PDB file of C-alpha atoms in Angstrom:
ATOM      1  CA  MET V   1      19.161  87.880  92.940  1.00 66.00           C
ATOM      2  CA  ARG V   2      22.076  90.471  92.880  1.00 69.00           C
ATOM      3  CA  LEU V   3      24.110  88.861  95.616  1.00 69.00           C
ATOM      4  CA  LEU V   4      24.190  85.616  93.694  1.00 70.00           C
ATOM      5  CA  ILE V   5      25.304  88.337  90.584  1.00 70.00           C
ATOM      6  CA  LEU V   6      27.863  90.091  92.342  1.00 71.00           C
ATOM      7  CA  ARG V   7      29.738  87.097  94.372  1.00 74.00           C
ATOM      8  CA  TRP V   8      29.485  84.329  91.276  1.00 78.00           C
ATOM      9  CA  GLU V   9      32.648  82.600  90.629  1.00 75.00           C
ATOM     10  CA  PHE V  10      34.453  81.454  87.649  1.00 80.00           C
ATOM     11  CA  PRO V  11      37.148  79.260  88.355  1.00 83.00           C
ATOM     12  CA  LEU V  12      39.198  77.838  85.318  1.00 81.00           C
ATOM     13  CA  ILE V  13      38.407  74.100  85.210  1.00 86.00           C
ATOM     14  CA  PRO V  14      34.850  74.094  86.787  1.00 89.00           C
ATOM     15  CA  ALA V  15      34.137  76.709  84.365  1.00 88.00           C
ATOM     16  CA  LEU V  16      35.744  75.287  81.341  1.00 89.00           C
ATOM     17  CA  PHE V  17      34.288  71.949  82.124  1.00 90.00           C
ATOM     18  CA  ALA V  18      31.035  72.874  82.211  1.00 91.00           C
ATOM     19  CA  LEU V  19      31.046  74.764  79.213  1.00 91.00           C
ATOM     20  CA  ALA V  20      32.329  71.721  77.470  1.00 91.00           C
ATOM     21  CA  SER V  21      29.803  69.788  78.908  1.00 90.00           C
ATOM     22  CA  HIS V  22      27.030  72.346  77.868  1.00 87.00           C
ATOM     23  CA  LEU V  23      28.358  72.227  74.164  1.00 89.00           C
ATOM     24  CA  THR V  24      28.518  68.516  73.848  1.00 87.00           C
ATOM     25  CA  PHE V  25      25.311  67.960  74.965  1.00 85.00           C
ATOM     26  CA  VAL V  26      24.255  70.322  72.179  1.00 85.00           C
ATOM     27  CA  PHE V  27      26.006  68.577  69.804  1.00 86.00           C
ATOM     28  CA  GLN V  28      24.990  64.966  70.902  1.00 81.00           C
ATOM     29  CA  GLU V  29      21.142  65.782  71.323  1.00 79.00           C
ATOM     30  CA  PHE V  30      20.539  68.587  68.094  1.00 81.00           C
ATOM     31  CA  TYR V  31      23.148  67.653  65.637  1.00 80.00           C
ATOM     32  CA  LYS V  32      24.509  64.074  65.688  1.00 75.00           C
ATOM     33  CA  PRO V  33      22.657  61.994  62.981  1.00 73.00           C
ATOM     34  CA  GLY V  34      21.265  58.632  63.980  1.00 67.00           C
ATOM     35  CA  PRO V  35      19.711  56.927  67.139  1.00 66.00           C
ATOM     36  CA  LYS V  36      20.060  58.916  70.151  1.00 69.00           C
ATOM     37  CA  SER V  37      21.034  57.658  73.200  1.00 71.00           C
ATOM     38  CA  TRP V  38      19.608  58.079  76.617  1.00 69.00           C
ATOM     39  CA  GLU V  39      23.516  58.800  78.334  1.00 75.00           C
ATOM     40  CA  THR V  40      23.659  62.458  77.358  1.00 82.00           C
ATOM     41  CA  PRO V  41      22.141  63.534  80.475  1.00 86.00           C
ATOM     42  CA  ILE V  42      25.190  62.575  82.417  1.00 89.00           C
ATOM     43  CA  LEU V  43      26.636  65.580  80.966  1.00 90.00           C
ATOM     44  CA  CYS V  44      23.956  67.650  82.782  1.00 90.00           C
ATOM     45  CA  VAL V  45      26.089  66.588  86.262  1.00 94.00           C
ATOM     46  CA  PRO V  46      29.117  68.871  85.551  1.00 94.00           C
ATOM     47  CA  ILE V  47      26.736  71.824  84.491  1.00 93.00           C
ATOM     48  CA  LEU V  48      24.618  71.805  87.511  1.00 94.00           C
ATOM     49  CA  ALA V  49      27.249  71.103  89.814  1.00 94.00           C
ATOM     50  CA  TYR V  50      28.711  74.329  88.309  1.00 93.00           C
ATOM     51  CA  ILE V  51      25.423  76.079  89.110  1.00 93.00           C
ATOM     52  CA  TYR V  52      24.354  74.726  92.256  1.00 94.00           C
ATOM     53  CA  ALA V  53      28.018  74.720  93.761  1.00 92.00           C
ATOM     54  CA  ASN V  54      27.820  79.118  93.260  1.00 90.00           C
ATOM     55  CA  ILE V  55      24.242  78.932  94.963  1.00 91.00           C
ATOM     56  CA  PHE V  56      24.862  76.876  97.540  1.00 92.00           C
ATOM     57  CA  SER V  57      28.876  78.554  98.578  1.00 89.00           C
ATOM     58  CA  ILE V  58      26.816  82.053  98.464  1.00 89.00           C
ATOM     59  CA  LEU V  59      23.169  81.506  99.900  1.00 89.00           C
ATOM     60  CA  VAL V  60      23.673  78.538 102.318  1.00 91.00           C
ATOM     61  CA  GLU V  61      25.745  77.971 105.413  1.00 90.00           C
ATOM     62  CA  ARG V  62      28.191  74.511 104.743  1.00 89.00           C
ATOM     63  CA  THR V  63      26.366  71.893 107.186  1.00 92.00           C
ATOM     64  CA  PRO V  64      26.531  67.586 106.241  1.00 93.00           C
ATOM     65  CA  ALA V  65      22.640  68.432 104.824  1.00 94.00           C
ATOM     66  CA  SER V  66      23.247  71.514 102.856  1.00 94.00           C
ATOM     67  CA  MET V  67      25.722  69.268 101.003  1.00 94.00           C
ATOM     68  CA  LEU V  68      23.712  66.485 100.928  1.00 95.00           C
ATOM     69  CA  LEU V  69      20.906  68.596  99.505  1.00 95.00           C
ATOM     70  CA  ALA V  70      23.004  70.126  96.809  1.00 94.00           C
ATOM     71  CA  SER V  71      24.248  66.746  96.027  1.00 95.00           C
ATOM     72  CA  LEU V  72      20.640  65.431  95.724  1.00 95.00           C
ATOM     73  CA  ALA V  73      19.832  68.531  93.844  1.00 95.00           C
ATOM     74  CA  THR V  74      22.587  67.639  91.092  1.00 95.00           C
ATOM     75  CA  ALA V  75      21.745  63.933  90.642  1.00 96.00           C
ATOM     76  CA  LEU V  76      17.836  64.440  90.476  1.00 96.00           C
ATOM     77  CA  PRO V  77      17.311  66.430  87.222  1.00 95.00           C
ATOM     78  CA  SER V  78      20.093  64.472  85.857  1.00 93.00           C
ATOM     79  CA  ALA V  79      18.000  60.868  86.692  1.00 94.00           C
ATOM     80  CA  TRP V  80      15.036  62.421  85.155  1.00 94.00           C
ATOM     81  CA  LEU V  81      16.176  63.330  82.125  1.00 90.00           C
ATOM     82  CA  ALA V  82      17.829  59.669  82.023  1.00 88.00           C
ATOM     83  CA  ILE V  83      14.494  57.839  82.414  1.00 89.00           C
ATOM     84  CA  TYR V  84      12.805  60.441  80.093  1.00 88.00           C
ATOM     85  CA  PHE V  85      15.110  59.693  77.362  1.00 84.00           C
ATOM     86  CA  PHE V  86      14.872  55.756  78.188  1.00 83.00           C
ATOM     87  CA  TYR V  87      11.417  55.572  77.927  1.00 84.00           C
ATOM     88  CA  SER V  88      10.836  58.131  74.928  1.00 83.00           C
ATOM     89  CA  ARG V  89      13.429  56.432  72.841  1.00 78.00           C
ATOM     90  CA  GLN V  90      11.976  53.546  73.788  1.00 76.00           C
ATOM     91  CA  ILE V  91      15.763  51.291  74.349  1.00 70.00           C
ATOM     92  CA  ARG V  92      14.660  48.074  74.721  1.00 68.00           C
ATOM     93  CA  ARG V  93      16.143  46.220  77.819  1.00 65.00           C
ATOM     94  CA  LYS V  94      17.975  42.758  78.184  1.00 63.00           C
ATOM     95  CA  PRO V  95      15.632  40.156  78.828  1.00 61.00           C
ATOM     96  CA  ASP V  96      17.532  38.286  81.045  1.00 59.00           C
ATOM     97  CA  PRO V  97      19.150  40.591  83.517  1.00 70.00           C
ATOM     98  CA  GLN V  98      22.807  40.219  84.946  1.00 80.00           C
ATOM     99  CA  ILE V  99      21.977  41.413  88.392  1.00 84.00           C
ATOM    100  CA  SER V 100      19.561  40.276  90.777  1.00 87.00           C
ATOM    101  CA  THR V 101      16.734  42.599  91.753  1.00 86.00           C
ATOM    102  CA  LEU V 102      17.681  42.779  95.386  1.00 89.00           C
ATOM    103  CA  LYS V 103      21.535  42.806  94.952  1.00 91.00           C
ATOM    104  CA  MET V 104      20.622  45.867  92.308  1.00 90.00           C
ATOM    105  CA  LEU V 105      18.837  47.691  95.468  1.00 92.00           C
ATOM    106  CA  GLY V 106      21.415  46.992  97.630  1.00 93.00           C
ATOM    107  CA  TYR V 107      23.938  48.966  95.162  1.00 94.00           C
ATOM    108  CA  ALA V 108      21.368  51.693  94.933  1.00 94.00           C
ATOM    109  CA  LEU V 109      21.015  52.433  98.314  1.00 95.00           C
ATOM    110  CA  ALA V 110      24.842  51.700  99.189  1.00 96.00           C
ATOM    111  CA  GLY V 111      25.519  54.890  96.511  1.00 96.00           C
ATOM    112  CA  LEU V 112      23.005  56.785  98.504  1.00 95.00           C
ATOM    113  CA  ALA V 113      24.903  55.861 101.845  1.00 96.00           C
ATOM    114  CA  LEU V 114      27.894  56.742 100.120  1.00 96.00           C
ATOM    115  CA  ILE V 115      26.704  60.516  99.350  1.00 96.00           C
ATOM    116  CA  ALA V 116      25.794  61.158 102.997  1.00 95.00           C
ATOM    117  CA  ILE V 117      28.994  60.071 104.341  1.00 95.00           C
ATOM    118  CA  ALA V 118      31.202  62.090 101.994  1.00 94.00           C
ATOM    119  CA  ALA V 119      28.576  65.327 102.447  1.00 93.00           C
ATOM    120  CA  TYR V 120      29.433  64.931 106.406  1.00 94.00           C
ATOM    121  CA  GLY V 121      33.154  64.772 105.622  1.00 91.00           C
ATOM    122  CA  LEU V 122      33.394  67.619 103.110  1.00 88.00           C
ATOM    123  CA  ALA V 123      31.315  69.467 105.545  1.00 88.00           C
ATOM    124  CA  GLU V 124      33.789  68.813 108.718  1.00 87.00           C
ATOM    125  CA  ILE V 125      37.311  69.566 106.781  1.00 81.00           C
ATOM    126  CA  SER V 126      39.253  72.869 108.196  1.00 75.00           C
ATOM    127  CA  ALA V 127      40.294  75.376 106.015  1.00 71.00           C
ATOM    128  CA  CYS V 128      43.514  75.435 104.606  1.00 71.00           C
ATOM    129  CA  THR V 129      46.125  78.464 104.009  1.00 67.00           C
ATOM    130  CA  ASP V 130      48.937  77.217 102.956  1.00 70.00           C
ATOM    131  CA  ALA V 131      50.384  78.217  99.084  1.00 69.00           C
ATOM    132  CA  LYS V 132      49.246  74.939  97.752  1.00 67.00           C
ATOM    133  CA  CYS V 133      45.742  76.244  98.701  1.00 71.00           C
ATOM    134  CA  ARG V 134      45.952  79.502  97.181  1.00 70.00           C
ATOM    135  CA  ARG V 135      47.145  77.579  93.784  1.00 70.00           C
ATOM    136  CA  GLY V 136      44.150  75.589  94.329  1.00 69.00           C
ATOM    137  CA  ALA V 137      41.710  78.592  94.688  1.00 71.00           C
ATOM    138  CA  GLU V 138      43.316  79.979  91.396  1.00 71.00           C
ATOM    139  CA  LEU V 139      42.120  76.608  89.400  1.00 74.00           C
ATOM    140  CA  PHE V 140      38.880  75.665  91.637  1.00 77.00           C
ATOM    141  CA  GLY V 141      37.576  78.563  93.308  1.00 76.00           C
ATOM    142  CA  HIS V 142      37.548  79.641  96.939  1.00 78.00           C
ATOM    143  CA  LEU V 143      37.361  76.682  99.708  1.00 81.00           C
ATOM    144  CA  GLU V 144      33.487  76.693 100.263  1.00 85.00           C
ATOM    145  CA  PHE V 145      32.865  76.811  96.062  1.00 88.00           C
ATOM    146  CA  GLY V 146      35.418  73.615  96.253  1.00 87.00           C
ATOM    147  CA  ARG V 147      33.681  71.850  98.481  1.00 88.00           C
ATOM    148  CA  TYR V 148      30.529  72.501  97.289  1.00 92.00           C
ATOM    149  CA  TYR V 149      31.800  71.625  93.719  1.00 92.00           C
ATOM    150  CA  LEU V 150      33.051  68.270  94.461  1.00 91.00           C
ATOM    151  CA  ILE V 151      30.200  67.011  96.194  1.00 94.00           C
ATOM    152  CA  CYS V 152      27.961  68.244  93.608  1.00 94.00           C
ATOM    153  CA  LEU V 153      30.232  66.642  90.822  1.00 95.00           C
ATOM    154  CA  VAL V 154      30.979  63.398  92.317  1.00 95.00           C
ATOM    155  CA  GLY V 155      27.556  62.803  94.870  1.00 95.00           C
ATOM    156  CA  GLY V 156      26.049  64.034  91.690  1.00 95.00           C
ATOM    157  CA  MET V 157      27.390  61.335  89.829  1.00 95.00           C
ATOM    158  CA  ILE V 158      27.008  58.640  91.902  1.00 96.00           C
ATOM    159  CA  GLY V 159      23.663  59.970  93.191  1.00 95.00           C
ATOM    160  CA  MET V 160      22.403  59.755  89.550  1.00 95.00           C
ATOM    161  CA  SER V 161      23.755  56.107  88.938  1.00 93.00           C
ATOM    162  CA  SER V 162      21.767  55.161  92.565  1.00 96.00           C
ATOM    163  CA  LEU V 163      18.971  56.656  91.349  1.00 95.00           C
ATOM    164  CA  LEU V 164      19.016  54.729  88.432  1.00 92.00           C
ATOM    165  CA  LEU V 165      19.551  51.391  89.925  1.00 91.00           C
ATOM    166  CA  LEU V 166      16.419  52.292  92.506  1.00 94.00           C
ATOM    167  CA  HIS V 167      14.513  53.087  89.387  1.00 92.00           C
ATOM    168  CA  ASP V 168      15.091  50.131  87.402  1.00 89.00           C
ATOM    169  CA  ALA V 169      14.867  47.881  90.953  1.00 89.00           C
ATOM    170  CA  LEU V 170      11.473  49.389  91.733  1.00 90.00           C
ATOM    171  CA  ARG V 171      10.408  48.558  88.097  1.00 88.00           C
ATOM    172  CA  ARG V 172      11.425  45.205  88.218  1.00 85.00           C
ATOM    173  CA  PHE V 173       9.815  44.340  91.560  1.00 86.00           C
ATOM    174  CA  PHE V 174       6.422  45.962  90.511  1.00 86.00           C
ATOM    175  CA  LYS V 175       6.539  44.327  87.179  1.00 81.00           C
ATOM    176  CA  SER V 176       6.890  40.892  88.745  1.00 75.00           C
ATOM    177  CA  ALA V 177       4.766  41.347  91.928  1.00 72.00           C
ATOM    178  CA  SER V 178       1.875  42.577  88.959  1.00 68.00           C
ATOM    179  CA  LYS V 179       1.867  39.435  87.344  1.00 62.00           C
TER     180      LYS V 179
END
């Protein structure tokens, strides 16, 4: 725990993005009048990306598996929260879906495969030492943090969408199978 506290990063752009997402989430859920929506868990992705990028860049050696794990650790809680909000707020679904269940399943699996490819690519990028990289380190944090932050942010968004598509495809499949 002490190691995390001593080496915690506060790069400008990720920290401000996480703070803005947190404040928007709080406003949307607690102070906004009227009906609530299920889309606010999208705001959890930048917050979790900032937290997991710090944790993984400090405690875990960079491998494709660790980057994929960081991305899925960002996507899973956000997707679960979206599903919870979707059912707890009793949002009605369209009666005539515009996309077939098989195509939806294909899109979900393609999104998860894209995250795996991106994690492998980010894990294998070599270090950069020129002046542009030093300027980027001031804005986005050191290279290890930046790699994990990028895969957590982008992979978390794609992963959350893919998991929601997978959930809906499986829901439709089991609903039609039970009839």
